[in-house]
């Protein structure tokens, strides 16, 4: 509310989720909801509403693609990188695979690994192995289709390593030299996850060792594993044609193969900058992702696809667990991948259409005299609002950390403003966490991103990721017991994965560093005088991601060496990192009204 003396009195504030892509007519529902809530907080009737201010926001879409650029292929079922929850026994067993039904015909002195199909009772399995051992057969290990490893080992006269839960037990080749390894509780295998260990067992030369090295890599971190050496078997680490990206800059052009990795892609973005557009190779996933993002913006804005331009792109190297082709127990290997986030803008703004739609909606709701005005550019308004944070002064930089993009603006001492908008923010972090942990659940990945972790060690206490312990008076949910959980506001959310708490934490922080820290440095270098970060005095973090429990710390640590004061904004000393644009719009409108009144006088 503008007082008679031209000062601004802030009576209320509200926050709602954006409906539709920002800067499109689909925002109307969200705007109407926010206006109604703010008026309700202030105790003002909708009929009394005079003016609604919207910032000039050209629509932005961030599209994501996860491109796997290598894959491990096992032919002739040469590997079972299996990791059942409860393998039996421990140690390393080497022998020739033999079917359980043929064990009675095995000659004394033969060194064998028994392959037991599903449907065979654990008592019968143990009795059959014990009988063979008494006849002089050297049973080195066993592979079971059922979940019976511990039950079988408990009934053996002499314990051997036993792996169970092999889903495609019928695909395990028979009559072939194989090795089974089971590590003790809390430990991981050592021999089969070592390329030279495989070479020793199977008497491989240097060339063959190089071929089987992907097997060792895929087994790293497992508690148990089987490797079968077949005459026709082969292992290959194959590079996939992930497609190429073509960059068009103001003065240069460049084409980069996505399989070259994020470093080459980002070097090309910087080399051709400022970036005008990006095209993906037709017929590839990369090309499809670029085309889909472009078409989505065209559909939303009503523009032709030729008028849609990709103005920024962020590439991030990652590892994605992929099922090994040729495996028989759902084994996975971490494959090299590149995640891409693209930011698209239209040739022209559609904000006036948005303003007209908002005005029609509010008038229909009971505000007959309301005017909807498109005010200043978003970055400029954000700076104005951020300057209301106590302890800030010009020159000042704001970093707006959103879901799809990272936006930055610099206001100089003389009031001039420079801004930049970069692809990649919270949505990309969520997708990286989801992919690297193999969750296949974006809602859970969002929880992992937003909340700290804990491990329910009993029904009454949780060990937090910082090492401290939290006790509870009532029993914890049974679904949380012995699991890693996110300590969300709505309660504990178990993470259905075998990854340790330290591993999940490392993936979470790594994803945030590769997106937010990288983009913060990119943005600041783009707007800093002569690209020198030491010329920046204050950085204020805004947006939803500025409320994250560790992102501000990560960015502040990265900027500390430049002497930059960095922290989360507190707009007007009350609103935290939110409401900066809205506060800036009101302040700018009040200034314009006061200037107009002075001219009229």
CSV table of C-alpha atoms in Angstrom, one decimal, residues 15 18 22 55-58 60 62 312 343 345 377-386 396-410 418-427 515-524 527 538-548 551-552 555 559 566-569 571 576-584:
chain,number,residue,atom,x,y,z
A,15,UNK,CA,3.4,-17.5,-1.4
A,18,UNK,CA,3.6,-21.4,-9.7
A,22,UNK,CA,6.4,-18.9,-15.5
A,55,UNK,CA,7.2,-8.5,-13.5
A,56,UNK,CA,8.4,-8.7,-17.1
A,57,UNK,CA,9.3,-12.4,-17.3
A,58,UNK,CA,10.0,-14.1,-20.6
A,60,UNK,CA,11.8,-20.1,-19.4
A,62,UNK,CA,14.5,-26.1,-18.4
A,312,UNK,CA,21.9,-21.5,-22.2
A,343,UNK,CA,17.0,-23.0,-20.9
A,345,UNK,CA,13.3,-18.3,-24.3
A,377,UNK,CA,12.3,-6.8,-15.5
A,378,UNK,CA,12.5,-9.6,-13.0
A,379,UNK,CA,16.2,-9.4,-12.3
A,380,UNK,CA,16.0,-5.7,-11.6
A,381,UNK,CA,13.1,-6.1,-9.3
A,382,UNK,CA,14.9,-8.9,-7.4
A,383,UNK,CA,17.8,-6.6,-6.8
A,384,UNK,CA,15.6,-3.8,-5.5
A,385,UNK,CA,13.9,-6.3,-3.1
A,386,UNK,CA,17.2,-7.8,-2.0
A,396,UNK,CA,25.2,-6.0,-4.8
A,397,UNK,CA,24.7,-9.3,-6.6
A,398,UNK,CA,21.6,-11.5,-6.2
A,399,UNK,CA,21.6,-15.1,-7.0
A,400,UNK,CA,18.1,-16.4,-7.5
A,401,UNK,CA,18.2,-20.2,-7.1
A,402,UNK,CA,15.1,-21.7,-8.6
A,403,UNK,CA,13.9,-25.0,-9.9
A,404,UNK,CA,14.8,-24.7,-13.6
A,405,UNK,CA,17.3,-21.9,-13.8
A,406,UNK,CA,19.9,-19.9,-11.8
A,407,UNK,CA,19.5,-16.2,-12.3
A,408,UNK,CA,22.0,-13.5,-11.2
A,409,UNK,CA,21.9,-9.7,-11.3
A,410,UNK,CA,24.4,-7.0,-10.3
A,418,UNK,CA,23.4,-6.3,-15.4
A,419,UNK,CA,21.7,-9.7,-15.4
A,420,UNK,CA,22.3,-13.3,-16.6
A,421,UNK,CA,20.0,-16.4,-16.7
A,422,UNK,CA,21.6,-19.9,-16.7
A,423,UNK,CA,20.1,-23.3,-17.2
A,424,UNK,CA,20.2,-25.8,-14.3
A,425,UNK,CA,19.0,-25.6,-10.7
A,426,UNK,CA,17.0,-27.6,-8.3
A,427,UNK,CA,15.2,-29.9,-10.8
A,515,UNK,CA,24.9,-27.7,-10.3
A,516,UNK,CA,24.6,-24.8,-7.8
A,517,UNK,CA,28.2,-24.1,-7.1
A,518,UNK,CA,29.2,-24.4,-10.8
A,519,UNK,CA,26.3,-22.2,-11.9
A,520,UNK,CA,27.0,-19.6,-9.1
A,521,UNK,CA,30.6,-19.2,-10.4
A,522,UNK,CA,29.4,-19.1,-14.0
A,523,UNK,CA,26.8,-16.5,-13.3
A,524,UNK,CA,29.1,-14.3,-11.2
A,527,UNK,CA,28.2,-10.2,-14.6
A,538,UNK,CA,28.0,-8.8,-1.5
A,539,UNK,CA,26.0,-11.7,-2.8
A,540,UNK,CA,22.5,-12.3,-1.6
A,541,UNK,CA,20.9,-15.8,-2.2
A,542,UNK,CA,17.2,-15.7,-3.1
A,543,UNK,CA,14.6,-18.3,-4.2
A,544,UNK,CA,13.4,-21.6,-2.8
A,545,UNK,CA,16.7,-23.3,-3.0
A,546,UNK,CA,18.3,-20.6,-0.8
A,547,UNK,CA,16.2,-22.2,2.0
A,548,UNK,CA,18.1,-25.5,1.6
A,551,UNK,CA,23.3,-25.1,-0.6
A,552,UNK,CA,24.0,-21.6,0.9
A,555,UNK,CA,28.2,-21.5,-2.3
A,559,UNK,CA,33.1,-17.7,-2.8
A,566,UNK,CA,27.6,-14.3,0.9
A,567,UNK,CA,24.4,-15.3,2.7
A,568,UNK,CA,20.7,-16.0,2.4
A,569,UNK,CA,18.6,-12.9,1.9
A,571,UNK,CA,13.8,-9.4,2.3
A,576,UNK,CA,13.6,-14.6,4.2
A,577,UNK,CA,14.8,-15.2,0.6
A,578,UNK,CA,11.3,-15.1,-0.8
A,579,UNK,CA,9.2,-12.1,-1.9
A,580,UNK,CA,12.2,-10.1,-3.3
A,581,UNK,CA,10.6,-9.5,-6.8
A,582,UNK,CA,7.3,-8.6,-5.3
A,583,UNK,CA,8.8,-6.1,-2.9
A,584,UNK,CA,11.0,-4.6,-5.7
